[in-house]
Short mmCIF file of C-alpha atoms in Angstrom, two decimals:
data_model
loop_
_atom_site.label_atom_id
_atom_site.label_comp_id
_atom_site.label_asym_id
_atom_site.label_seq_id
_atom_site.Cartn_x
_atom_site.Cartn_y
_atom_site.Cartn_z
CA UNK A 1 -1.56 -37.82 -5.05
CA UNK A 2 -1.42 -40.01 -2.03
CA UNK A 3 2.01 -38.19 -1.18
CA UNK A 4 0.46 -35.04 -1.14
CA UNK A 5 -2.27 -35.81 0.46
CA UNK A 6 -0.37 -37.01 3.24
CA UNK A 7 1.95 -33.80 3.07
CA UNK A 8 -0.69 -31.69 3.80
CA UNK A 9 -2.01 -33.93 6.12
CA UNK A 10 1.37 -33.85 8.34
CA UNK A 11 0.95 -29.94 7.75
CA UNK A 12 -2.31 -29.42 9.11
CA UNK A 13 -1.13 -31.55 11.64
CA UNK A 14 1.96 -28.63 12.78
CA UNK A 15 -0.05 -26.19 12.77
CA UNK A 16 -2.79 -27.28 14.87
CA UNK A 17 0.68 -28.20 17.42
CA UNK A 18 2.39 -24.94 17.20
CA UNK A 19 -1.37 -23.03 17.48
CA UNK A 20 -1.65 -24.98 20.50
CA UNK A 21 1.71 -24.02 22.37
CA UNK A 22 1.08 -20.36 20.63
CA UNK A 23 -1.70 -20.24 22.53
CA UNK A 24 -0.66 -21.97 25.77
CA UNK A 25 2.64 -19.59 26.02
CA UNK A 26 0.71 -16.53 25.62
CA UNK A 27 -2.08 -17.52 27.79
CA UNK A 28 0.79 -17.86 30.34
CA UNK A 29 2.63 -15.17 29.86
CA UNK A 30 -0.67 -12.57 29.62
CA UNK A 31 -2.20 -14.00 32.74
CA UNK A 32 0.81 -13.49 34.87
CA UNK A 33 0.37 -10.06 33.91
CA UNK A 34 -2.96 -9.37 35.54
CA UNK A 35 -3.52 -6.13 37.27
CA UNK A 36 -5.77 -5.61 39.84
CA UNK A 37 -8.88 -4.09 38.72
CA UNK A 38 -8.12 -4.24 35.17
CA UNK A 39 -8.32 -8.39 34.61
CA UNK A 40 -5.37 -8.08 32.34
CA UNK A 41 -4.18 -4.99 30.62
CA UNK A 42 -3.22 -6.60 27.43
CA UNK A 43 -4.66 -9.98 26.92
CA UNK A 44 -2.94 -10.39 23.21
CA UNK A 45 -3.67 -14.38 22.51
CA UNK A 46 -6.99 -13.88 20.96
CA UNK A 47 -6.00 -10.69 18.66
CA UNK A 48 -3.08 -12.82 17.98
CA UNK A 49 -4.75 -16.34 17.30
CA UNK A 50 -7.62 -14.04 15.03
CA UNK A 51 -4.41 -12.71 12.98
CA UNK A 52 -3.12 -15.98 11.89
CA UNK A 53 -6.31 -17.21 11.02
CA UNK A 54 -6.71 -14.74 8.61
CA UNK A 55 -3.61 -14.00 7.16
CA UNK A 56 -2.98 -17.91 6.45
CA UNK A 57 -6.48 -19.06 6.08
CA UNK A 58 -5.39 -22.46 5.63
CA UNK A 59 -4.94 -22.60 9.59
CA UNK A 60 -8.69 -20.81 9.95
CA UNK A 61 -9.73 -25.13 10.86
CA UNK A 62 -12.18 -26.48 13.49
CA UNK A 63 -9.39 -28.29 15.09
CA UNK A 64 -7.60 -25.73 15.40
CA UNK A 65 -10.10 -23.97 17.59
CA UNK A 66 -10.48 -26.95 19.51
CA UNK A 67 -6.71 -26.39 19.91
CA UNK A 68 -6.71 -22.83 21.21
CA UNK A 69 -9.88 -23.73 23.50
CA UNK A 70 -7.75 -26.50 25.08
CA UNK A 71 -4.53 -24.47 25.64
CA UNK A 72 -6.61 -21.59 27.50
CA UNK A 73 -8.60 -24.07 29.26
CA UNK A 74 -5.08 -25.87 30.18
CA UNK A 75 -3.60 -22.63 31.60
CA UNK A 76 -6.15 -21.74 33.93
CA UNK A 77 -6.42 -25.19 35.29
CA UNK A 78 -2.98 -25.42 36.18
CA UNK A 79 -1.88 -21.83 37.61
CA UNK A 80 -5.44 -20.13 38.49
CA UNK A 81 -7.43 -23.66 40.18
CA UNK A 82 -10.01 -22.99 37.63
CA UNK A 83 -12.47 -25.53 36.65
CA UNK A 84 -16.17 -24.73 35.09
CA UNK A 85 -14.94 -21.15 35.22
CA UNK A 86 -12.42 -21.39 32.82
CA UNK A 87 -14.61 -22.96 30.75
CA UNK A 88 -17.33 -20.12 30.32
CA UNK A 89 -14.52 -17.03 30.46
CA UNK A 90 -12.38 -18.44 27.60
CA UNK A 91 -15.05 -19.13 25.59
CA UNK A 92 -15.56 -15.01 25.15
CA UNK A 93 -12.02 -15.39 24.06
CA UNK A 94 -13.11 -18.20 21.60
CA UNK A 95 -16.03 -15.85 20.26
CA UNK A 96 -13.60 -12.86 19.97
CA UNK A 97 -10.87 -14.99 17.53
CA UNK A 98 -14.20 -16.58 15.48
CA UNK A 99 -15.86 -13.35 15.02
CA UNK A 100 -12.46 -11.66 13.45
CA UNK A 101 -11.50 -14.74 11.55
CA UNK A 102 -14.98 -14.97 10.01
CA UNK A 103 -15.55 -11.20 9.16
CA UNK A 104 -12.13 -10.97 7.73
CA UNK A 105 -12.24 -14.41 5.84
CA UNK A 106 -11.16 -14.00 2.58
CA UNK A 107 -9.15 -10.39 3.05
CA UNK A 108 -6.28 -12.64 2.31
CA UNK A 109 -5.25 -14.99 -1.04
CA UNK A 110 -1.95 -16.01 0.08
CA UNK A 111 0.55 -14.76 3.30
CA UNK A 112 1.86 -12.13 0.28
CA UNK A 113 -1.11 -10.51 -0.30
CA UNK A 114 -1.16 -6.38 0.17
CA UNK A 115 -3.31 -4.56 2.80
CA UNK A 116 -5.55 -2.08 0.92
CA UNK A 117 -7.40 0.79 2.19
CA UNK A 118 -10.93 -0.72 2.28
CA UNK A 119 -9.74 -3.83 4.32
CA UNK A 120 -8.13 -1.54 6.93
CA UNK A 121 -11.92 0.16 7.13
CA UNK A 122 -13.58 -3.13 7.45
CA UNK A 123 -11.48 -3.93 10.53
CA UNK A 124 -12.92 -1.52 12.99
CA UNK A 125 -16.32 -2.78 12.98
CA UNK A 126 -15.51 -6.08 12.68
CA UNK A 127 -12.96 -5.32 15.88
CA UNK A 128 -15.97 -3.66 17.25
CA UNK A 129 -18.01 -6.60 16.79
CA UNK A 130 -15.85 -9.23 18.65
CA UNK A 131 -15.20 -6.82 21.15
CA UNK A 132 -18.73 -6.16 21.81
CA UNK A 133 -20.23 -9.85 22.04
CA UNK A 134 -16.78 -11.54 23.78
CA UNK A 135 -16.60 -8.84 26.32
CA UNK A 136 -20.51 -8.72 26.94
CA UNK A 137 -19.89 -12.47 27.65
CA UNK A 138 -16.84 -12.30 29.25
CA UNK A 139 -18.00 -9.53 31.65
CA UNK A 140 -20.96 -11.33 32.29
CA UNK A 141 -20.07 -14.54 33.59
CA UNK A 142 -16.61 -13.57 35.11
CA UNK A 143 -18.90 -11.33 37.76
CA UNK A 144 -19.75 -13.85 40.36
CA UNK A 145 -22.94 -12.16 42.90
CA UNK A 146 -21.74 -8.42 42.60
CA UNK A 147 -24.10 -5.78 41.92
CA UNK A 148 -25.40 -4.63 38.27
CA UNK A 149 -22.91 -1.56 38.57
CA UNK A 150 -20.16 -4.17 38.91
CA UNK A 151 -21.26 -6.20 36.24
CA UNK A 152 -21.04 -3.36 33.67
CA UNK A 153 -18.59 -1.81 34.76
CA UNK A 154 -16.49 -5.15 34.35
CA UNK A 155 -18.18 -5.47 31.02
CA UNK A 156 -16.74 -2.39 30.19
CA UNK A 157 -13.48 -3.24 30.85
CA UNK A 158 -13.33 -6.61 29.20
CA UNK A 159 -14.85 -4.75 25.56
CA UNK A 160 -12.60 -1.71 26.28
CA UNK A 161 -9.40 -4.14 27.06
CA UNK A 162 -10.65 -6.27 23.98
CA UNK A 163 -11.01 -3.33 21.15
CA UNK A 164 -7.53 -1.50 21.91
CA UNK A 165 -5.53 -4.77 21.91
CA UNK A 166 -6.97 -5.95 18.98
CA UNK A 167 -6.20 -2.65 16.79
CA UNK A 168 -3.06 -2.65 18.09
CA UNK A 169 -2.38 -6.01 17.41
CA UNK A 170 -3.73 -7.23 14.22
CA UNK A 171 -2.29 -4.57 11.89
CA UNK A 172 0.66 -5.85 12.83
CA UNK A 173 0.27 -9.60 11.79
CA UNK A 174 -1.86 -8.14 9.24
CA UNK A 175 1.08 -6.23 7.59
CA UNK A 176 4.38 -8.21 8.37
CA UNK A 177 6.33 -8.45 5.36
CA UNK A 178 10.00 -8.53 4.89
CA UNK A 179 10.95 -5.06 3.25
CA UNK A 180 14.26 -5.30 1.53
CA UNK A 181 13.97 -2.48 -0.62
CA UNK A 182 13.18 0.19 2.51
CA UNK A 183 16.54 2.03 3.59
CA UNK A 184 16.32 4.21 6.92
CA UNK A 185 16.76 7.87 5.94
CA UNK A 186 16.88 11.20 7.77
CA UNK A 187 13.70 11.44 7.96
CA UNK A 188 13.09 8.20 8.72
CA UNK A 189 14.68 8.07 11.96
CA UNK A 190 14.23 12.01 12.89
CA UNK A 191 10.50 10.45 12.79
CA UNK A 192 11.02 7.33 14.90
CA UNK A 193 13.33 9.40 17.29
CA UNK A 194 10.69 12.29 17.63
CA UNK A 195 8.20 9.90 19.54
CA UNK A 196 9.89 9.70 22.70
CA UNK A 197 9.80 13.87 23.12
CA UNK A 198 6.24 13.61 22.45
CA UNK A 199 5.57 11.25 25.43
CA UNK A 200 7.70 13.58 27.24
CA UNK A 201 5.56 16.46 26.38
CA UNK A 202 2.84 14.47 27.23
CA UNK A 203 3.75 13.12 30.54
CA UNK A 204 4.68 17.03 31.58
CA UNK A 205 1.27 18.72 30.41
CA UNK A 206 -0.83 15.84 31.51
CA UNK A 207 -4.59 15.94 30.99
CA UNK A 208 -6.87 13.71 29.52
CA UNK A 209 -6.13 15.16 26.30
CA UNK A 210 -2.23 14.54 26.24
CA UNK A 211 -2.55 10.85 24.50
CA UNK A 212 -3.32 12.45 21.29
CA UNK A 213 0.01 14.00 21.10
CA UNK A 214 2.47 11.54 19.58
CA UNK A 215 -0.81 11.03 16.83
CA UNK A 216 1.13 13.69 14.69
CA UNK A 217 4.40 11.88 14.88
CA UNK A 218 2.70 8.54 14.29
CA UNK A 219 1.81 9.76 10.84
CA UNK A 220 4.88 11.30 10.10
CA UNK A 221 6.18 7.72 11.13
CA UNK A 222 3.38 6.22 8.75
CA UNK A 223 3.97 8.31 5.56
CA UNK A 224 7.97 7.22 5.69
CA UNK A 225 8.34 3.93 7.45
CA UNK A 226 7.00 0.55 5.88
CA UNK A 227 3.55 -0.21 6.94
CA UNK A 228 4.89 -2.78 9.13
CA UNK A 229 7.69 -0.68 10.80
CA UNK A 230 4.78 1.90 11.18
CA UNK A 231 2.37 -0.27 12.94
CA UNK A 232 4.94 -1.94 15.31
CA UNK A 233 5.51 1.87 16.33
CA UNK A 234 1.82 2.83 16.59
CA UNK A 235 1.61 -0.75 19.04
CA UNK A 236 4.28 0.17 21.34
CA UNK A 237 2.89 3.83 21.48
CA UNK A 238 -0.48 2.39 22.25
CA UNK A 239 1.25 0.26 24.91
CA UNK A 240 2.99 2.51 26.86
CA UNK A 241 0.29 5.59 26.41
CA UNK A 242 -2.22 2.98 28.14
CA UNK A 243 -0.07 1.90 31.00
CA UNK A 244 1.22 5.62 31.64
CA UNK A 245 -2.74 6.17 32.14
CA UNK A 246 -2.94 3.16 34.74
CA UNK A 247 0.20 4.67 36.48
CA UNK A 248 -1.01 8.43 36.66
CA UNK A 249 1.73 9.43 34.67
CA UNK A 250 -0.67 10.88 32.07
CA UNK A 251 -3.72 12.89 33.84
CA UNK A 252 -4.45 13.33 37.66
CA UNK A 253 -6.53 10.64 38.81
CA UNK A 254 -6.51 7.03 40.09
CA UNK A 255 -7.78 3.84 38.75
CA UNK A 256 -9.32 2.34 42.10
CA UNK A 257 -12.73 3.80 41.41
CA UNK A 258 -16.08 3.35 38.65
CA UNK A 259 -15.78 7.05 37.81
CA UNK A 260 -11.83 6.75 36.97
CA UNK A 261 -12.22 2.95 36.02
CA UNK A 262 -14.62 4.72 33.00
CA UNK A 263 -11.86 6.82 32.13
CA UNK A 264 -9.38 4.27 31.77
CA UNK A 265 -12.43 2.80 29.80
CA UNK A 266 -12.80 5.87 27.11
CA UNK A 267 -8.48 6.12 27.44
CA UNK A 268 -8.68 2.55 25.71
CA UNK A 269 -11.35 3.15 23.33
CA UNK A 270 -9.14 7.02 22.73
CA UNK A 271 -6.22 5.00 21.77
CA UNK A 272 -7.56 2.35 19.88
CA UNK A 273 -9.27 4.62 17.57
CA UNK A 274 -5.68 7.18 17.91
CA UNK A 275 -4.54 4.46 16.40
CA UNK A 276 -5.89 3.33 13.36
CA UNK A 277 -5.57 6.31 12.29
CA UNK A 278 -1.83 6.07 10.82
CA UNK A 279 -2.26 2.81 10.09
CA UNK A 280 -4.58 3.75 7.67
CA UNK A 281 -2.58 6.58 6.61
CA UNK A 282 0.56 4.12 6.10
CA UNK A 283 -1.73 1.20 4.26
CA UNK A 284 -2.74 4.27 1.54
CA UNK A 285 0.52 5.06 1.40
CA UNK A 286 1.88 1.92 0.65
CA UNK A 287 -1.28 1.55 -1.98
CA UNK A 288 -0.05 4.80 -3.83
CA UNK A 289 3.20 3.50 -4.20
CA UNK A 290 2.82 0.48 -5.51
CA UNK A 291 0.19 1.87 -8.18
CA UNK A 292 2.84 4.41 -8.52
CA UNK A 293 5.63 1.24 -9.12
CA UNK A 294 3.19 -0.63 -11.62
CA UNK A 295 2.50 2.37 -13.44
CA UNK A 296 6.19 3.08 -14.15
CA UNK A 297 6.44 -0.61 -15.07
CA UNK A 298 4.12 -0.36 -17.56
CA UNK A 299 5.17 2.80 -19.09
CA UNK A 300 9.00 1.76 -19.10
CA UNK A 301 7.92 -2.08 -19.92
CA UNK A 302 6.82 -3.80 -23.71
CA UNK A 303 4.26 -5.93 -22.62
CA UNK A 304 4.70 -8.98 -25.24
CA UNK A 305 8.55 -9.24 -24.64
CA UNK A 306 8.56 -8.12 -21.13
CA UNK A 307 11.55 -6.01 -21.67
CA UNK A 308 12.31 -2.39 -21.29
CA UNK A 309 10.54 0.10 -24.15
CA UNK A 310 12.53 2.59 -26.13
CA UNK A 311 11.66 5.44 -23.14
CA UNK A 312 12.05 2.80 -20.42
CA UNK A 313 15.40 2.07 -21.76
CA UNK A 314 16.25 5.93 -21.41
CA UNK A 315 14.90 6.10 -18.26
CA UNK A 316 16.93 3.52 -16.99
CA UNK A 317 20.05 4.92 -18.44
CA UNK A 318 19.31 8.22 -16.52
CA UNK A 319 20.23 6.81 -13.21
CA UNK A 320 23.70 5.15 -14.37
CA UNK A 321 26.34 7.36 -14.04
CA UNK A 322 28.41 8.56 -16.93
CA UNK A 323 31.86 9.31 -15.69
CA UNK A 324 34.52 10.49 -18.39
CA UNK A 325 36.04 7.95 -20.03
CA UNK A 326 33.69 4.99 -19.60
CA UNK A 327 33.46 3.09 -22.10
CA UNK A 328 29.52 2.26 -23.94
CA UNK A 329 28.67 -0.54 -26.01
CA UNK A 330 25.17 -1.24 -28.48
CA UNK A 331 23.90 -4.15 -30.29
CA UNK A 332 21.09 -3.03 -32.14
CA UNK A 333 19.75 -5.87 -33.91
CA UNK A 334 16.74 -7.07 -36.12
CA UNK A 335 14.84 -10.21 -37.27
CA UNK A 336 15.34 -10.90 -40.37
CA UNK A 337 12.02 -11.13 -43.05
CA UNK A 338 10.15 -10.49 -40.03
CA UNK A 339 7.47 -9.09 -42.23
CA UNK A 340 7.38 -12.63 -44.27
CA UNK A 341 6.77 -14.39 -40.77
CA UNK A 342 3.61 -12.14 -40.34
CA UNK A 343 2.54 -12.64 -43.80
CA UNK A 344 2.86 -16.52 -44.28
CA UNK A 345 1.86 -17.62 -40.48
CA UNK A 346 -0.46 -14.57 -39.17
CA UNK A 347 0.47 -11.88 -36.90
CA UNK A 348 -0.20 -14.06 -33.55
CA UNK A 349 2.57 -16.23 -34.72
CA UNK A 350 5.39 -13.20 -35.09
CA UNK A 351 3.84 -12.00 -31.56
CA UNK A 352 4.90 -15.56 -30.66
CA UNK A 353 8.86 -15.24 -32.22
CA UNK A 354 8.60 -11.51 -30.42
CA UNK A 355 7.74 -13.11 -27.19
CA UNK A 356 9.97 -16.20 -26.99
CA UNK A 357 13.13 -13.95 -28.55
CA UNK A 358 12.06 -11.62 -25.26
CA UNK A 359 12.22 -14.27 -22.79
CA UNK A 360 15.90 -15.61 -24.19
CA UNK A 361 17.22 -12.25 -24.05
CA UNK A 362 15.93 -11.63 -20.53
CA UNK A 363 17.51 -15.00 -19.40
CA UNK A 364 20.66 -14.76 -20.85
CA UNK A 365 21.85 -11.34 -21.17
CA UNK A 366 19.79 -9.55 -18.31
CA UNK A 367 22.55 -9.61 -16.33
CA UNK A 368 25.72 -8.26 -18.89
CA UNK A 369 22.95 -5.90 -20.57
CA UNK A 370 20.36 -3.16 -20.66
CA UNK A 371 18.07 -4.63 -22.96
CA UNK A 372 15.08 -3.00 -25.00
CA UNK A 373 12.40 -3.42 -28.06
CA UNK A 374 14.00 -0.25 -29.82
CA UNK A 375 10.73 -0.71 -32.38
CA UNK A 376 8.63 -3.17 -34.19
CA UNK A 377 11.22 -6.03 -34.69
CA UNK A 378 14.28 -3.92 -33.41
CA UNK A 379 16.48 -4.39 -30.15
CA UNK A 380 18.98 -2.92 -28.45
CA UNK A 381 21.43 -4.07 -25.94
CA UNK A 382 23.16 -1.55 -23.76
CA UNK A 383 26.64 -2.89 -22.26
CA UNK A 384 29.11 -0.91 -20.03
CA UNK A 385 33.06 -1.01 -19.69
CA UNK A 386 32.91 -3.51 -22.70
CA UNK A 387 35.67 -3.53 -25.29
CA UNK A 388 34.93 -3.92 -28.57
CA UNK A 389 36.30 -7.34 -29.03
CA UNK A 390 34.29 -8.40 -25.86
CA UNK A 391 30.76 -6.98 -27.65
CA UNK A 392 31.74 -8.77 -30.82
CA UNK A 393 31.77 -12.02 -28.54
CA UNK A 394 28.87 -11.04 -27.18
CA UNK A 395 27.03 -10.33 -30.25
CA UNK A 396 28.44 -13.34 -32.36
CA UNK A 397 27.23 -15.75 -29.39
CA UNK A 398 23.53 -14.19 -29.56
CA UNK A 399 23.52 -14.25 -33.40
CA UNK A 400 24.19 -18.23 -33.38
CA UNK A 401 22.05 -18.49 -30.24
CA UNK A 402 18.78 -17.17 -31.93
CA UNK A 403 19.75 -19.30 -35.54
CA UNK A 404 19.66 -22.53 -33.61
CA UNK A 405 16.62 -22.11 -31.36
CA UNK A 406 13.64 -23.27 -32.30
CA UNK A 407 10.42 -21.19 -31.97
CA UNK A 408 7.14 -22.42 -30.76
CA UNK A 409 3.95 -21.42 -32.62
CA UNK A 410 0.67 -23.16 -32.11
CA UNK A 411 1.05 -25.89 -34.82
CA UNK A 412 4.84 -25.64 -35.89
CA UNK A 413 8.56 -24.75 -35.49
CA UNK A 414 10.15 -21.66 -36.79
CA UNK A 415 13.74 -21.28 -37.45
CA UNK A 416 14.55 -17.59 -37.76
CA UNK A 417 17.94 -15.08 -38.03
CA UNK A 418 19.20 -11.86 -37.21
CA UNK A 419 21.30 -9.03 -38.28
CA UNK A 420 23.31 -6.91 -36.00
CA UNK A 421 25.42 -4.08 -36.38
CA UNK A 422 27.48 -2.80 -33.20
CA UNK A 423 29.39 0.58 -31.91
CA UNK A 424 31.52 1.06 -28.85
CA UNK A 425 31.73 4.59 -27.98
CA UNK A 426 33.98 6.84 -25.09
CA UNK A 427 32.29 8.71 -22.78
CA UNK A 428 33.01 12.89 -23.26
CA UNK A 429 33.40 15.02 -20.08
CA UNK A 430 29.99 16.23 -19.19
CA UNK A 431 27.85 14.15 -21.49
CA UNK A 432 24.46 12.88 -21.27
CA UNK A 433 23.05 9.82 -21.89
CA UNK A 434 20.27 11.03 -24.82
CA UNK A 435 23.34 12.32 -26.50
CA UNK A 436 25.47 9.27 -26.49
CA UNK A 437 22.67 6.97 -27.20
CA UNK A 438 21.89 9.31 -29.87
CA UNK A 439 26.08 8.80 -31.35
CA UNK A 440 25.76 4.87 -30.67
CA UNK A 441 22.50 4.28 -32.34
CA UNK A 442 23.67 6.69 -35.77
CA UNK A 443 26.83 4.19 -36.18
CA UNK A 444 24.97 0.93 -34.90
CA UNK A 445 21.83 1.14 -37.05
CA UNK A 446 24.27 2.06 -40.24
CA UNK A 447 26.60 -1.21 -39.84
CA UNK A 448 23.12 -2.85 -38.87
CA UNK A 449 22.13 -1.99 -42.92
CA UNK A 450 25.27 -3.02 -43.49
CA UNK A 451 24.88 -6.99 -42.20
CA UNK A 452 21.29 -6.44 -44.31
CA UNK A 453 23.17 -5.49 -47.26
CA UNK A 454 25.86 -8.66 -47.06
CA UNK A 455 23.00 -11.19 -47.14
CA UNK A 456 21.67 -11.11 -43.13
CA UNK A 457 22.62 -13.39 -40.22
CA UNK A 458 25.13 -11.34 -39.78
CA UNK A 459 26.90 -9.43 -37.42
CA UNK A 460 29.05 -5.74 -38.42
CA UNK A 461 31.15 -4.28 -35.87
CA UNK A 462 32.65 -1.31 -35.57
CA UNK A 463 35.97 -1.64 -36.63
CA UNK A 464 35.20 -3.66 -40.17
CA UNK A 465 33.02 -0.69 -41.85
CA UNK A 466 35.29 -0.81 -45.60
CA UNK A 467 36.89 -3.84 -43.87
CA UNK A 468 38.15 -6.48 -46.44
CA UNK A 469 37.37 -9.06 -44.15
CA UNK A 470 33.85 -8.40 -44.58
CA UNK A 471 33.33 -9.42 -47.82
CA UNK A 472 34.81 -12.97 -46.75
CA UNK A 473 32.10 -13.96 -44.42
CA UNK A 474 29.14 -16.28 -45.40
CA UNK A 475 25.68 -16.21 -43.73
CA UNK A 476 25.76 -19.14 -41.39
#
């Protein structure tokens, strides 16, 4: 316990290091990138900062504010001269990262948690809030003996400045996840590629209303990229939509001015809400789909042996190809006096045989077989390009596998058997799966009888049916 405790000790110890050169480099890097006017047209650290502390809560620590405090305070003490100043401005930035750590606390579990819907709803207002009281602050006390006009117009610009970045920024830590299954399609990049001609299209109409014109190809982008992809998209869109406003490349009018400092206001405030919009459209999306994936795992699944059901098995079959020729193999197999298991020891403990005899197969055959509960007590193991020596291998080895295992139940051992019959069958030109499972199980389930018939624990294949050989083996 001491070890551990230490471990996590040493842990909390990192991050509170690494939050505190995140912080540091991005301070840095953002205030180098001051505009005039403007303060800073993306001041990402706090968005940032707020992201990590909610998607790994175990970093959302006291210290580690302390941390971030110190790094901002750090940054404009050595490259802006800054003294009590500092102090007062990057506490707004402080208030911004506590505001979305504590309205979002608790969105996430663990780092692999899914974005739903409803959380993606719950972070506008929330982004609204932190906006709203860091930029009031911020605006406030970074106005030094200027007029009221000033003062809001500077508060304006801080809120603005603090709601766009923070939409664009959070859905991205918010959704990073490695996506291994995603392959980039047609559509896929016809979507992605489409983006650019709409900023084009943009840039040559102009007009206030020309930033809501790559919002159709951001949800095109949303319903067939990964969330993640999607919202890295939506952010650089955001990006360059907001600094095409600053350089007049979108709309006829210059930021040097409270009437067109307001509109670069409401552009911010257009784009942050632009886009949420696919981000929310991706997030539901990505909800459907993986309702959509546990649905189909439950249909195709048998939930006490965790293996594929009779139609799962089917369905599975359906997307292996079938050229001519291939060979197909089956072990269909039962347990043998299953029935006497559930009578003498209650039907949780044959449940129990059902369940551990699922979890051996799935270990050690899940990779040579397709394997399903055919029924009841009844499996069936689906093998391709297999001889019919190799399958008799196969089967012989799970046969003696099952007799010497021992099965668990609550208050004893249980030693139990199995009877197998087997068929290896050629593939006809044109032929469909139903159909040859249909010739495999007829011969398999008739040799299957047959291992009943010679005294179970047995195995038939399907080259001894009227075999004298058969008659010389003894149950083992």
């Amino acid at each position: 316990m001491e070890k551990i405790a230490f471990l996590d000790r040493f842990r909390g110890i990192a991050d509170t290091v690494a939050l505190f050169l995140l912080t540091f480099f991005l301070c840095y890097v953002s205030s180098h990138l001051r505009l005039p006017l403007v303060l800073s047209m993306f001041w990402i650290v706090n968005a940032v900062v707020a992201g990590i502390f909610v998607r790994y809560p175990s970093t959302h620590r006291p210290t580690n504010y302390l941390a971030c405090a110190l790094a901002m305070f750090l940054n404009d003490y050595l490259f802006s001269g800054w003294l009590s100043s500092a102090i007062l401005i990057n506490m707004a930035n402080i208030i911004f990262i506590a505001v979305i750590a504590i309205g979002l606390r608790g969105m996430w579990k663990s780092p692999t948690d899914q974005l739903t819907p409803k959380q993606v709803l719950i972070l506008f207002p929330v982004c609204l809030a932190a906006s709203l009281l860091s930029g009031t602050w911020g605006g406030i006390v970074s106005v030094e003996g200027k007029t009221l006009t000033d003062t809001l117009l500077n508060v304006a610009l801080w809120v603005s400045e603090q709601f766009s970045t923070g939409l664009m920024i959070l859905p991205l830590i918010l959704s990073f996840k490695r996506s291994r299954k995603f392959v980039w399609q047609r559509t896929s990049v016809l979507a992605v590629l489409s983006v650019p001609l709409l900023f084009l299209g943009a840039a040559l109409v102009s007009g206030p209303g020309s930033i809501a014109f790559p919002l159709p190809m951001l949800i095109w982008c949303a319903l067939v990229l990964p969330v993640f992809v999607s919202a890295l998209v939506t952010f650089l869109v955001g990006i360059l939509e907001i600094m095409m406003v600053y350089e007049n490349l979108i709309g006829e009018h210059l930021v040097n001015s409270p009437p067109e400092i307001m509109t670069l206001v409401s552009i911010r405030l257009g784009v942050a809400a632009m886009v949420l919009t696919p981000f929310m459209v991706s997030v539901t999306i990505d909800a459907v789909k993986t309702l959509n994936r546990r649905l189909e795992i439950r249909a195709n699944t048998d939930f006490l042996t965790q293996l594929l059901s009779r139609a799962g098995l089917f369905d599975k079959l359906n997307d292996v190809s079938l050229p001519s020729g291939r060979s197909v193999g089956m072990i269909l197999f039962d347990i043998d006096y299953f029935k006497a298991i559930n009578d003498n020891f209650g039907h949780q403990a044959g449940d129990s045989v059902l369940s551990e005899l699922g979890y051996i197969l799935r270990r050690d055959y899940k990779e040579k077989f397709y394997i399903s509960r055919f029924g009841g007590e009844e499996f069936a193991l689906i093998g391709l390009d297999i001889s019919c020596e190799q399958l008799y291998q196969q089967a012989e080895a799970l046969r003696l596998r099952v007799a010497r295992h021992d099965f668990s139940l609550s208050d004893r051992s249980l030693s139990i058997t199995i009877s197998l019959g087997l068929e290896v069958a050629t593939v006809d030109h044109d032929e469909e799966w139903a159909h040859i499972i249909t010739r495999l199980v007829t011969k398999a389930d008739s040799r299957l009888y047959l291992s009943k018939a010679e005294g179970r624990n047995l195995t038939t294949p399907d080259w001894s049916e009227g075999s004298p050989a058969l008659s010389d083996r003894t149950p083992t």
